[in-house]
Amino acid sequence: MLILYILSVFLPIVLTNVIFYHVTTGNVKNQRMKDISRAVEQINNEFRSEVEDAVTISSVFYTDYNLNQILKTDYKEPADYIEAYDTYFRRILNSYTPVYTSIQSIKIYVENPTMLHSGGVGYLSDEVKQTDWFRLLKKRNNAHPIFIRTQQEDLYLKSEENVIRDTFSIIREMNYFESKNNWQKFLKIDLKTSTIDQVFQNQNLQGNIYLVNDKGQIEYSTDPAVDWRRETVAYDSLEFPPDAISFHAENAYVSYLENWRIIGTVSEEEVLKDVRQSREFVIVLACLNIVIPTLIILWITRSLHERLVRILRHMKKVKNQHFDTIKQGESLDEIGQLTSEFNRMTIQVKSLIDDVYIADIQTKSLELERRKAQLNALQSQINPHFLFNALETIRMRSLIKDETETAKIIHNMAKIFRTSLTWGKDRVMVSEEVEFIVCFLEIQKYRFEDRMNYRIHIDPSARDCMVPKMMFLPFVENASIHGIEPLRHGGKIEVQVEREADKIIFSISDNGIGMDDEKVKQFYGYLESDEELGERIGVQNVIYRLKLIYGDRFQLLIKSMPGQGTFIRVVVPVDHEANR
């Protein structure tokens, strides 16, 4: 067993778990790398989308003929400009900011001295011409938009040491339409810094993000060690930990972001964190795979040894004329079969086979008699003849006095008593069972008058099927007495009998006072109880009879809530023997 354990259990488990560990950790690491790469790419796409919104707006302004006409017009009076501004200029300037939430402001710088420099229009002064963005725009000398990091407008006049460049802008020269007076016009669209911050920081990325321009300089970073707002820092000048892993997202196909990159740096510890968790899981799993089979093998070995020793000990007793059988549970392996054969041989030697058979037959006979007695005990124990005669006499007297309704009720009552007290017939057709139910409900309707209504539907295919007598009547009685009677304004009972394949389904529903959960649990408890019935009657009687007749082949469903009525369904199999 030890050799078998080492070769067939220990070595295969160790080898399998080593391979599983390498494959799992490799897959986890690759998946983590893909997740981080996708996160960086998502940041890049969202950033480019915000910039493209501003570029789209700039293109609209750049090609707007009416706007350009207003900008190049030489106004004789300020009122003329104000009229043009209010008519068209104000509307187009204010129509984009509410829609594009990433836009901070839109401003057009012009040399036109006849325009009022306010409300989105600025004068192209010498101070403006000294700004970085203006010099860059003039240096490129084309109509394409330029994306650049700029400072706030009120900081233009400050020294370079105090300037905080934390605003991103789209700038372009508006030279789409020719102008006779050659006045220069420049469009500057500022993006909200908060929007850029949200794009770069609202990601589940445990690392730093760098926005690098085409010159390799950092334009934005979530790294607190980089003062990108005040200084020009080259990305290549940064020193990263030896275990840092970089993820790049390029913008090579966009002219205004050409060669701009978004770089994410994550420590290898963060990447391998999930790998280490996977390693711990593999180690625990490997320990379980070793310990559990070891315990099982020890248990099997111990069982084999003990049973073999027990058989040997009893065989020695047989040699000494002590015919004792081995007392143990049955097993299906070879030792268990050997034990069974030994016991059989011992019993044969002692000539006890006949006694066992006789005792078994007697036990089965007693069991059959007990079940028959229990079924008979469920029937009434009184002599019914005098009751039938008395009811018949009352009915005839009622007919003589023209009390037909009373006579009908007495007739129904006599029919119910005669059926319930008949000893020789335990099975009836479904149509007969429904007839008993109708008799009972007519009696209750006579009692409650208009306070109780009922409706009965029976599937024609179920009429001739045989079921235990008075199987469903106690449920109808409970619905009437305990469900409808306490209601001041009465209620309604609906009974339905259907057949589905080899099943008969009895169901009853009422709108009475209902039952609480404790009462419903009590009914379900009758299904589990094996107590003797004694003199108990009603629903418990029915459930006990169904258990004796069908065993576990019948179903009982009870749905009820206080104040909302009760629904009961009983499903029994079609008894083909009884139907024949």
Coordinates of C-alpha atoms in Angstrom, one line a residue:
M1 CA 0.0 0.0 0.0
L2 CA 2.9 2.4 0.7
I3 CA 4.4 1.8 -2.7
L4 CA 1.0 2.2 -4.3
Y5 CA 0.5 5.4 -2.5
I6 CA 3.9 6.9 -3.5
L7 CA 3.7 5.9 -7.2
S8 CA -0.1 6.4 -7.8
V9 CA -1.0 9.3 -5.4
F10 CA 1.9 11.3 -4.0
L11 CA 4.1 11.7 -7.1
P12 CA 1.2 12.3 -9.6
I13 CA -0.4 14.9 -7.3
V14 CA 2.9 16.8 -6.8
L15 CA 3.7 16.8 -10.5
T16 CA 0.2 17.8 -11.5
N17 CA 0.1 20.7 -9.0
V18 CA 3.5 22.0 -10.2
I19 CA 2.3 22.1 -13.8
F20 CA -1.0 23.6 -12.7
Y21 CA 0.8 26.3 -10.7
H22 CA 3.0 27.4 -13.6
V23 CA 0.1 27.4 -16.1
T24 CA -2.3 29.2 -13.7
T25 CA 0.2 31.9 -12.7
G26 CA 1.2 32.5 -16.3
N27 CA -2.5 32.9 -17.3
V28 CA -3.2 35.2 -14.4
K29 CA -0.1 37.4 -15.2
N30 CA -1.0 37.6 -18.9
Q31 CA -4.6 38.5 -18.0
R32 CA -3.5 41.2 -15.6
M33 CA -1.2 42.7 -18.2
K34 CA -4.0 42.7 -20.7
D35 CA -6.3 44.4 -18.2
I36 CA -3.8 47.2 -17.4
S37 CA -3.1 47.7 -21.2
R38 CA -6.8 48.0 -21.8
A39 CA -7.2 50.5 -19.0
V40 CA -4.4 52.7 -20.5
E41 CA -6.0 52.4 -23.9
Q42 CA -9.3 53.4 -22.5
I43 CA -7.7 56.5 -20.9
N44 CA -6.2 57.3 -24.3
N45 CA -9.5 56.9 -26.1
E46 CA -11.4 59.1 -23.6
F47 CA -8.7 61.8 -23.7
R48 CA -8.7 61.8 -27.5
S49 CA -12.5 62.0 -27.5
E50 CA -12.4 65.1 -25.3
V51 CA -9.9 66.7 -27.6
E52 CA -11.8 65.8 -30.7
D53 CA -14.9 67.5 -29.4
A54 CA -12.9 70.8 -29.1
V55 CA -11.4 70.2 -32.6
T56 CA -14.9 69.7 -34.0
I57 CA -16.1 73.0 -32.6
S58 CA -13.1 74.7 -33.9
S59 CA -13.8 73.4 -37.4
V60 CA -17.4 74.7 -37.2
F61 CA -16.1 78.2 -36.3
Y62 CA -13.3 78.0 -38.9
T63 CA -15.8 77.3 -41.8
D64 CA -18.7 79.5 -40.6
Y65 CA -19.1 82.1 -43.3
N66 CA -21.4 84.4 -41.3
L67 CA -19.0 84.4 -38.3
N68 CA -16.1 85.2 -40.5
Q69 CA -18.0 88.0 -42.2
I70 CA -18.7 89.5 -38.7
L71 CA -15.0 89.3 -37.8
K72 CA -13.7 91.0 -40.9
T73 CA -16.3 93.8 -41.1
D74 CA -15.2 97.3 -40.5
Y75 CA -17.9 98.8 -38.2
K76 CA -18.5 102.5 -38.4
E77 CA -20.3 102.6 -35.1
P78 CA -20.1 100.4 -32.0
A79 CA -23.9 99.9 -32.3
D80 CA -23.4 98.2 -35.6
Y81 CA -21.1 95.6 -34.1
I82 CA -23.4 95.1 -31.1
E83 CA -26.3 94.4 -33.4
A84 CA -24.2 91.9 -35.4
Y85 CA -23.0 90.4 -32.1
D86 CA -26.5 90.0 -30.6
T87 CA -28.0 88.7 -33.9
Y88 CA -25.6 85.9 -34.6
F89 CA -22.3 86.0 -32.7
R90 CA -23.6 85.6 -29.2
R91 CA -25.8 82.7 -30.1
I92 CA -23.0 80.7 -31.8
L93 CA -20.5 81.4 -29.0
N94 CA -23.0 80.3 -26.3
S95 CA -24.4 77.3 -28.0
Y96 CA -21.5 74.8 -27.5
T97 CA -20.5 75.3 -23.9
P98 CA -23.6 73.7 -22.3
V99 CA -23.6 70.8 -24.8
Y100 CA -19.9 69.9 -24.6
T101 CA -19.2 69.8 -20.8
S102 CA -15.5 69.5 -21.4
I103 CA -15.3 73.0 -22.9
Q104 CA -14.2 75.7 -20.4
S105 CA -14.3 78.7 -22.8
I106 CA -14.2 79.8 -26.4
K107 CA -12.4 83.0 -27.4
I108 CA -11.5 84.6 -30.8
Y109 CA -8.6 87.0 -30.9
V110 CA -8.8 89.6 -33.7
E111 CA -6.9 92.6 -34.9
N112 CA -10.1 94.3 -36.0
P113 CA -10.1 97.6 -34.0
T114 CA -13.7 98.4 -34.7
M115 CA -14.9 95.4 -32.6
L116 CA -15.6 95.5 -28.9
H117 CA -13.2 93.1 -27.2
S118 CA -15.5 91.3 -24.7
G119 CA -18.0 88.4 -24.6
G120 CA -15.8 85.8 -26.3
V121 CA -13.8 88.3 -28.4
G122 CA -10.3 89.4 -27.5
Y123 CA -7.9 91.9 -28.9
L124 CA -4.8 90.4 -30.5
S125 CA -2.4 92.5 -28.4
D126 CA 1.4 92.4 -28.1
E127 CA 1.1 90.5 -24.9
V128 CA -1.0 87.8 -26.6
K129 CA 1.5 87.6 -29.4
Q130 CA 4.2 86.9 -26.9
T131 CA 2.5 83.8 -25.5
D132 CA 3.8 80.3 -26.2
W133 CA 0.7 79.2 -28.1
F134 CA 0.7 82.2 -30.4
R135 CA 4.4 81.8 -31.3
L136 CA 3.8 78.1 -31.9
L137 CA 0.9 78.8 -34.2
K138 CA 2.8 81.3 -36.2
K139 CA 5.8 79.0 -36.4
R140 CA 3.7 76.2 -38.0
N141 CA 1.9 78.7 -40.3
N142 CA -1.0 76.4 -41.4
A143 CA -4.7 76.1 -40.8
H144 CA -4.6 72.8 -38.9
P145 CA -5.6 72.9 -35.2
I146 CA -2.9 72.7 -32.6
F147 CA -3.3 71.0 -29.2
I148 CA -1.2 72.7 -26.5
R149 CA -1.0 73.1 -22.8
T150 CA -1.5 76.8 -21.9
Q151 CA -1.9 79.0 -18.8
Q152 CA -4.9 80.8 -17.7
E153 CA -5.7 84.0 -19.6
D154 CA -5.2 86.3 -16.6
L155 CA -1.6 85.0 -16.1
Y156 CA -0.3 86.0 -19.5
L157 CA 1.5 89.0 -18.1
K158 CA 3.2 87.2 -15.3
S159 CA 6.8 86.0 -15.4
E160 CA 7.6 82.5 -16.5
E161 CA 8.6 81.4 -13.0
N162 CA 5.1 82.1 -11.7
V163 CA 3.1 80.8 -14.6
I164 CA 1.0 77.7 -13.9
R165 CA 0.3 75.9 -17.2
D166 CA -2.6 73.6 -16.3
T167 CA -5.1 74.4 -19.1
F168 CA -5.2 72.5 -22.4
S169 CA -6.4 74.4 -25.5
I170 CA -7.1 73.9 -29.2
I171 CA -5.8 76.9 -31.2
R172 CA -6.0 77.6 -35.0
E173 CA -5.8 80.5 -37.3
M174 CA -9.1 81.4 -38.9
N175 CA -7.9 82.0 -42.5
Y176 CA -10.5 79.9 -44.4
F177 CA -12.0 83.0 -46.0
E178 CA -9.9 85.7 -47.6
S179 CA -10.1 89.2 -46.1
K180 CA -9.4 92.5 -47.9
N181 CA -8.1 94.2 -44.8
N182 CA -5.8 91.3 -43.9
W183 CA -6.8 91.3 -40.2
Q184 CA -5.6 88.2 -38.4
K185 CA -8.1 86.1 -36.5
F186 CA -7.2 83.3 -34.1
L187 CA -9.5 80.8 -32.3
K188 CA -8.6 79.5 -28.8
I189 CA -10.8 76.8 -27.1
D190 CA -9.9 75.9 -23.5
L191 CA -10.7 72.6 -22.0
K192 CA -11.8 72.1 -18.4
T193 CA -8.9 71.0 -16.3
S194 CA -11.4 69.0 -14.1
T195 CA -12.5 67.0 -17.1
I196 CA -8.9 66.1 -18.0
D197 CA -8.3 65.2 -14.3
Q198 CA -11.3 62.9 -14.4
V199 CA -10.2 61.1 -17.6
F200 CA -6.7 60.4 -16.1
Q201 CA -7.7 59.6 -12.5
N202 CA -11.1 57.9 -12.8
Q203 CA -9.6 54.5 -13.7
N204 CA -8.9 51.4 -11.7
L205 CA -5.2 51.5 -12.3
Q206 CA -2.8 51.2 -9.4
G207 CA 0.0 53.2 -11.0
N208 CA 1.0 56.6 -12.6
I209 CA -0.2 58.0 -15.9
Y210 CA 1.9 60.3 -18.1
L211 CA 0.8 62.3 -21.2
V212 CA 3.9 62.8 -23.3
N213 CA 4.0 65.2 -26.3
D214 CA 5.8 64.7 -29.6
K215 CA 9.0 66.1 -28.1
G216 CA 9.0 63.6 -25.3
Q217 CA 8.0 66.2 -22.6
I218 CA 5.4 65.5 -20.0
E219 CA 2.2 67.5 -20.5
Y220 CA 0.2 65.9 -17.8
S221 CA 0.8 63.3 -15.0
T222 CA -0.8 61.7 -12.0
D223 CA 2.6 61.2 -10.5
P224 CA 2.8 63.6 -7.5
A225 CA 6.6 63.8 -7.9
V226 CA 6.4 65.5 -11.3
D227 CA 5.6 69.2 -11.2
W228 CA 4.4 69.3 -14.8
R229 CA 2.3 72.5 -14.2
R230 CA 5.4 74.7 -13.6
E231 CA 8.3 72.9 -15.2
T232 CA 9.1 71.3 -18.5
V233 CA 10.0 67.7 -17.6
A234 CA 11.3 65.2 -20.2
Y235 CA 9.8 61.7 -19.7
D236 CA 13.2 60.1 -20.4
S237 CA 14.7 62.0 -17.5
L238 CA 12.5 60.3 -14.9
E239 CA 13.9 57.4 -12.8
F240 CA 11.6 54.5 -12.3
P241 CA 12.0 51.5 -9.9
P242 CA 13.6 48.5 -11.4
D243 CA 10.4 46.5 -11.3
A244 CA 8.3 49.2 -13.1
I245 CA 6.4 48.0 -16.1
S246 CA 5.3 50.5 -18.8
F247 CA 2.2 50.4 -21.0
H248 CA 2.0 52.7 -24.1
A249 CA -1.0 54.0 -26.0
E250 CA -0.1 56.0 -29.2
N251 CA -2.0 58.7 -31.1
A252 CA -0.1 58.4 -34.4
Y253 CA -3.0 58.9 -36.8
V254 CA -4.3 62.3 -35.4
S255 CA -2.6 65.3 -36.8
Y256 CA -3.0 67.6 -33.8
L257 CA -1.9 64.7 -31.4
E258 CA 0.7 63.2 -33.7
N259 CA 3.4 61.3 -31.8
W260 CA 1.7 62.1 -28.5
R261 CA 1.6 59.2 -26.1
I262 CA -0.1 58.1 -22.9
I263 CA 2.2 56.0 -20.8
G264 CA 1.1 54.0 -17.7
T265 CA 3.7 52.7 -15.3
V266 CA 2.7 50.0 -12.8
S267 CA 5.0 48.2 -10.4
E268 CA 5.6 44.5 -11.0
E269 CA 4.4 43.9 -7.4
E270 CA 0.9 45.2 -8.4
V271 CA 0.9 42.9 -11.5
L272 CA 2.0 39.9 -9.6
K273 CA -0.3 40.5 -6.6
D274 CA -3.1 38.3 -8.2
V275 CA -0.4 35.8 -9.2
R276 CA 0.7 35.4 -5.6
Q277 CA -2.9 35.0 -4.5
S278 CA -3.2 32.3 -7.1
R279 CA 0.0 30.6 -5.8
E280 CA -1.5 30.5 -2.3
F281 CA -4.6 28.9 -3.7
V282 CA -2.6 26.3 -5.6
I283 CA -0.6 25.4 -2.5
V284 CA -3.7 25.0 -0.4
L285 CA -5.3 22.9 -3.1
A286 CA -2.1 20.7 -3.4
C287 CA -2.1 20.2 0.4
L288 CA -5.8 19.1 0.3
N289 CA -5.0 16.8 -2.7
I290 CA -2.3 15.1 -0.7
V291 CA -3.9 15.0 2.8
I292 CA -7.4 13.8 1.8
P293 CA -6.2 10.8 -0.4
T294 CA -3.7 9.9 2.4
L295 CA -6.5 9.8 5.0
I296 CA -8.7 7.8 2.6
I297 CA -5.9 5.2 2.0
L298 CA -5.2 4.9 5.7
W299 CA -8.9 4.4 6.4
I300 CA -9.2 1.8 3.7
T301 CA -6.1 0.0 4.9
R302 CA -7.3 0.0 8.4
S303 CA -10.7 -1.3 7.3
L304 CA -9.2 -4.2 5.4
H305 CA -6.9 -5.2 8.3
E306 CA -9.6 -5.1 10.9
R307 CA -12.1 -7.1 8.8
L308 CA -9.6 -9.8 7.9
V309 CA -8.6 -10.2 11.5
R310 CA -12.3 -10.5 12.5
I311 CA -12.9 -13.2 9.9
L312 CA -9.9 -15.2 11.1
R313 CA -11.0 -14.9 14.7
H314 CA -14.5 -16.2 13.9
M315 CA -13.1 -19.0 11.8
K316 CA -11.2 -20.2 14.9
K317 CA -14.4 -20.1 16.9
V318 CA -16.1 -22.3 14.3
K319 CA -13.3 -24.8 14.7
N320 CA -14.2 -24.9 18.4
Q321 CA -17.9 -25.5 17.7
H322 CA -18.9 -21.8 18.4
F323 CA -21.1 -20.9 15.4
D324 CA -21.3 -17.1 15.9
T325 CA -21.9 -14.9 12.9
I326 CA -19.9 -11.7 12.3
K327 CA -21.8 -8.7 13.4
Q328 CA -21.0 -5.9 10.9
G329 CA -22.6 -3.8 8.2
E330 CA -22.9 -5.2 4.7
S331 CA -20.2 -4.1 2.2
L332 CA -19.8 -4.8 -1.5
D333 CA -16.1 -5.5 -1.7
E334 CA -14.4 -8.9 -1.7
I335 CA -13.9 -9.0 2.1
G336 CA -17.6 -8.1 2.6
Q337 CA -18.6 -10.9 0.3
L338 CA -16.3 -13.3 2.1
T339 CA -17.9 -12.2 5.4
S340 CA -21.4 -12.7 4.0
E341 CA -20.5 -16.2 2.8
F342 CA -19.0 -17.0 6.1
N343 CA -22.2 -16.0 8.0
R344 CA -24.3 -18.0 5.5
M345 CA -22.2 -21.1 6.1
T346 CA -22.4 -20.6 9.8
I347 CA -26.2 -20.3 9.7
Q348 CA -26.6 -23.4 7.6
V349 CA -24.4 -25.4 10.0
K350 CA -26.6 -24.4 12.9
S351 CA -29.8 -25.3 10.9
L352 CA -31.4 -22.0 11.5
I353 CA -32.6 -21.3 8.0
D354 CA -36.1 -22.7 8.5
D355 CA -36.6 -20.8 11.7
V356 CA -35.6 -17.6 10.0
Y357 CA -38.0 -18.1 7.1
I358 CA -40.8 -18.9 9.5
A359 CA -40.1 -15.9 11.6
D360 CA -39.9 -13.7 8.5
I361 CA -43.3 -15.0 7.2
Q362 CA -44.9 -14.4 10.6
T363 CA -43.5 -10.9 10.7
K364 CA -44.8 -10.1 7.2
S365 CA -48.2 -11.5 8.1
L366 CA -48.4 -9.5 11.2
E367 CA -47.5 -6.4 9.3
L368 CA -50.3 -7.0 6.7
E369 CA -52.8 -7.6 9.5
R370 CA -51.7 -4.4 11.2
R371 CA -52.1 -2.4 8.1
K372 CA -55.5 -4.0 7.4
A373 CA -56.6 -3.2 11.0
Q374 CA -55.4 0.4 10.7
L375 CA -57.4 0.8 7.5
N376 CA -60.5 -0.7 9.1
A377 CA -60.0 1.5 12.2
L378 CA -60.4 4.6 10.0
Q379 CA -64.1 3.6 9.4
S380 CA -66.9 4.5 11.8
Q381 CA -67.4 2.2 14.8
I382 CA -71.2 2.7 15.2
N383 CA -74.0 0.6 13.9
P384 CA -75.5 2.7 11.1
H385 CA -78.8 1.0 10.5
F386 CA -80.9 2.8 13.0
L387 CA -79.5 6.1 11.8
F388 CA -80.4 5.4 8.2
N389 CA -83.9 4.4 9.2
A390 CA -84.4 7.5 11.3
L391 CA -83.2 9.9 8.6
E392 CA -85.4 8.1 6.0
T393 CA -88.4 8.6 8.3
I394 CA -87.7 12.3 8.8
R395 CA -87.2 12.7 5.0
M396 CA -90.6 11.1 4.2
R397 CA -92.4 13.2 6.8
S398 CA -90.8 16.3 5.3
L399 CA -92.0 15.3 1.8
I400 CA -95.5 14.7 3.2
K401 CA -95.5 18.3 4.6
D402 CA -94.1 19.7 1.3
E403 CA -90.8 20.6 2.9
T404 CA -88.8 19.6 -0.2
E405 CA -85.7 21.6 0.7
T406 CA -85.5 19.9 4.1
A407 CA -86.1 16.5 2.5
K408 CA -83.3 17.2 0.0
I409 CA -80.8 18.1 2.7
I410 CA -81.8 15.0 4.8
H411 CA -81.4 12.8 1.6
N412 CA -77.9 14.3 1.1
M413 CA -77.0 13.7 4.7
A414 CA -78.2 10.1 4.6
K415 CA -76.1 9.5 1.4
I416 CA -73.0 10.8 3.1
F417 CA -73.5 8.7 6.2
R418 CA -74.3 5.5 4.2
T419 CA -71.2 6.0 2.1
S420 CA -68.8 6.8 5.0
L421 CA -70.1 3.9 7.1
T422 CA -69.9 1.2 4.4
W423 CA -67.1 -1.2 5.3
G424 CA -66.8 -3.3 2.2
K425 CA -65.9 -0.6 -0.3
D426 CA -62.8 1.5 0.2
R427 CA -62.4 2.7 -3.5
V428 CA -64.9 4.8 -5.4
M429 CA -65.0 6.6 -8.7
V430 CA -64.1 10.2 -8.9
S431 CA -67.6 11.0 -10.0
E432 CA -68.9 9.3 -6.8
E433 CA -66.4 11.3 -4.6
V434 CA -67.6 14.5 -6.3
E435 CA -71.2 13.5 -5.6
F436 CA -70.4 13.2 -1.9
I437 CA -68.8 16.6 -2.0
V438 CA -71.9 18.1 -3.7
C439 CA -74.1 16.5 -1.0
F440 CA -72.0 18.1 1.7
L441 CA -71.9 21.5 0.1
E442 CA -75.7 21.5 -0.4
I443 CA -76.1 20.8 3.3
Q444 CA -73.7 23.7 4.1
K445 CA -75.5 26.0 1.6
Y446 CA -78.8 25.1 3.3
R447 CA -77.2 26.1 6.6
F448 CA -75.6 29.3 5.4
E449 CA -78.1 30.2 2.7
D450 CA -76.7 33.0 0.6
R451 CA -73.5 33.4 2.7
M452 CA -71.8 30.5 0.8
N453 CA -71.5 29.8 -2.9
Y454 CA -69.5 27.0 -4.6
R455 CA -68.4 25.9 -8.0
I456 CA -67.3 22.4 -9.0
H457 CA -65.5 21.5 -12.2
I458 CA -64.6 17.9 -13.1
D459 CA -62.5 16.7 -16.0
P460 CA -64.6 14.2 -18.0
S461 CA -61.5 12.0 -18.4
A462 CA -61.2 11.7 -14.7
R463 CA -64.8 10.7 -13.9
D464 CA -64.3 6.9 -14.0
C465 CA -60.9 6.8 -12.2
M466 CA -60.9 5.1 -8.8
V467 CA -59.7 6.9 -5.7
P468 CA -59.9 6.2 -2.0
K469 CA -63.3 6.9 -0.6
M470 CA -63.8 10.3 1.1
M471 CA -60.3 11.3 0.1
F472 CA -61.1 14.9 -0.5
L473 CA -64.3 15.5 1.5
P474 CA -62.5 16.5 4.7
F475 CA -60.6 19.3 2.9
V476 CA -64.0 20.6 1.6
E477 CA -65.3 20.4 5.2
N478 CA -62.4 22.4 6.5
A479 CA -62.9 25.1 3.9
S480 CA -66.5 25.4 4.8
I481 CA -66.4 25.2 8.6
H482 CA -63.1 26.8 9.3
G483 CA -62.6 29.0 6.3
I484 CA -66.1 30.4 5.2
E485 CA -68.2 30.1 8.4
P486 CA -66.3 32.8 10.4
L487 CA -66.8 35.4 7.6
R488 CA -69.6 37.8 8.3
H489 CA -70.5 38.1 4.6
G490 CA -69.8 34.6 3.6
G491 CA -67.5 33.4 0.8
K492 CA -67.0 31.1 -2.1
I493 CA -65.5 27.6 -2.5
E494 CA -64.1 26.3 -5.8
V495 CA -63.4 22.6 -6.3
Q496 CA -61.6 21.2 -9.4
V497 CA -60.7 17.7 -10.5
E498 CA -58.4 17.1 -13.4
R499 CA -56.4 14.3 -15.0
E500 CA -52.9 14.8 -16.3
A501 CA -51.4 11.6 -17.8
D502 CA -51.4 9.1 -15.0
K503 CA -52.2 11.6 -12.2
I504 CA -55.5 12.7 -10.7
I505 CA -55.4 16.3 -9.3
F506 CA -57.9 17.4 -6.7
S507 CA -57.7 21.2 -5.8
I508 CA -59.9 23.4 -3.6
S509 CA -59.6 27.1 -3.0
D510 CA -61.7 29.5 -0.8
N511 CA -61.6 33.1 0.1
G512 CA -62.0 32.4 3.8
I513 CA -60.0 33.6 6.8
G514 CA -56.9 31.5 5.8
M515 CA -54.3 29.9 8.1
D516 CA -51.1 31.1 9.6
D517 CA -47.7 29.5 8.9
E518 CA -47.9 27.5 12.1
K519 CA -51.1 25.8 11.1
V520 CA -49.8 25.0 7.6
K521 CA -46.6 23.5 9.1
Q522 CA -48.9 21.3 11.3
F523 CA -50.6 19.9 8.2
Y524 CA -47.2 19.2 6.5
G525 CA -46.1 17.6 9.8
Y526 CA -48.7 14.8 9.3
L527 CA -46.7 13.7 6.2
E528 CA -43.6 13.0 8.3
S529 CA -45.4 11.5 11.4
D530 CA -45.4 7.8 11.8
E531 CA -47.7 7.8 14.9
E532 CA -50.6 5.5 15.2
L533 CA -53.9 7.2 14.1
G534 CA -56.0 6.2 17.1
E535 CA -59.3 8.0 17.1
R536 CA -58.2 11.1 15.2
I537 CA -60.3 12.1 12.1
G538 CA -60.5 14.8 9.5
V539 CA -57.5 15.9 7.3
Q540 CA -55.0 13.9 9.4
N541 CA -57.2 10.9 8.7
V542 CA -57.0 11.5 5.0
I543 CA -53.2 12.0 5.0
Y544 CA -52.6 8.9 7.0
R545 CA -54.8 6.8 4.6
L546 CA -53.0 8.2 1.6
K547 CA -49.7 7.3 3.2
L548 CA -50.9 3.7 3.8
I549 CA -52.2 3.3 0.3
Y550 CA -49.8 5.2 -1.9
G551 CA -46.7 5.6 0.2
D552 CA -44.6 8.5 -1.2
R553 CA -46.4 8.5 -4.6
F554 CA -48.9 11.2 -3.6
Q555 CA -48.3 14.9 -3.3
L556 CA -49.9 17.6 -1.0
L557 CA -49.6 21.3 -1.5
I558 CA -51.1 23.9 0.9
K559 CA -50.9 27.7 0.3
S560 CA -52.6 30.0 2.8
M561 CA -52.2 33.3 4.5
P562 CA -54.4 34.9 7.2
G563 CA -57.2 36.9 5.6
Q564 CA -56.4 35.8 2.1
G565 CA -58.0 32.4 1.8
T566 CA -56.6 28.9 1.3
F567 CA -55.5 26.7 -1.6
I568 CA -55.0 23.0 -1.3
R569 CA -54.0 20.5 -4.0
V570 CA -53.8 16.7 -3.7
V571 CA -52.2 14.7 -6.5
V572 CA -52.5 10.9 -6.5
P573 CA -51.6 8.4 -9.2
V574 CA -54.2 6.7 -11.3
D575 CA -54.7 3.2 -9.9
H576 CA -54.9 1.0 -13.0
E577 CA -55.5 -2.1 -11.0
A578 CA -58.6 -0.5 -9.4
N579 CA -59.8 0.9 -12.7
R580 CA -59.8 -2.6 -14.2

